[in-house]
Amino acid sequence: MEYLYLKPDNNEHLEIIGSNSTKNSSSFLNRVNKTDRVIYVKKISSVVTILIENLELFIDNLDLILSTPEYYQIPIEHSFAGAAYIRNLGRVNLFLGDLLTLWTNDKWTTDCECCSGKIYVISVGGSPLSGRGSATGYCSSCSRVVLNITSFSNYYSSAVNTLPKMNKDDFVIASSLETLVKNLKNNRFDK
């Protein structure tokens, strides 16, 4: 596996925390400009922080979330399973219920080699033709976005095989993640 740990420092730059890859990590980093990497990591961190900070709350209320379409279908920005060249299943944007299903079944989790914590995979993308791809996750222990997690095909196939198939009649107007957290903390389940 190849892990690349990135964390925004106080000067709005990314600091390489470490990598277990034998490849030159700087070549990977130089492919994307620094400003875009900072923006990407900050966006993922802000969304995922809410998820990870409230993961126990979500798991305690898993049945409610999975059985309530307004909660299940809360869109999670930057969370997707994508594969090039696959019609109709090429990119699937994931909902809160999708992530919780994958995480609680340990389909989208892995161990962090930096701190031995748990990494929650947020998105995965790649090509089934070449077999190349990677995933992005968040380590709950080191509080870092983890890029370049390998095993694309395992993560992608588990998402496609685990998640419910929905048609356009199944979709509802979803609640927001912030509203759900507030309602769960206050034991208010009005929609």
mmCIF file of N, CA and C in Angstrom, residues 42 49 107 112 141 177:
data_model
loop_
_atom_site.group_PDB
_atom_site.id
_atom_site.type_symbol
_atom_site.label_atom_id
_atom_site.label_comp_id
_atom_site.label_asym_id
_atom_site.label_seq_id
_atom_site.Cartn_x
_atom_site.Cartn_y
_atom_site.Cartn_z
ATOM 1 N N LYS A 42 -8.637 21.084 2.558
ATOM 2 C CA LYS A 42 -9.495 21.844 3.473
ATOM 3 C C LYS A 42 -10.959 21.483 3.291
ATOM 4 N N THR A 49 -14.724 16.068 8.922
ATOM 5 C CA THR A 49 -14.620 16.315 10.359
ATOM 6 C C THR A 49 -15.984 16.171 11.018
ATOM 7 N N LYS A 107 -16.093 -2.203 4.874
ATOM 8 C CA LYS A 107 -15.777 -2.291 3.444
ATOM 9 C C LYS A 107 -14.911 -1.104 3.009
ATOM 10 N N CYS A 112 -4.356 2.793 9.556
ATOM 11 C CA CYS A 112 -3.395 3.849 9.249
ATOM 12 C C CYS A 112 -2.004 3.357 9.631
ATOM 13 N N SER A 141 -7.680 9.040 14.020
ATOM 14 C CA SER A 141 -6.722 9.223 15.113
ATOM 15 C C SER A 141 -5.776 10.387 14.871
ATOM 16 N N LEU A 177 -26.523 17.713 6.877
ATOM 17 C CA LEU A 177 -25.734 16.994 7.872
ATOM 18 C C LEU A 177 -25.779 17.727 9.212
#
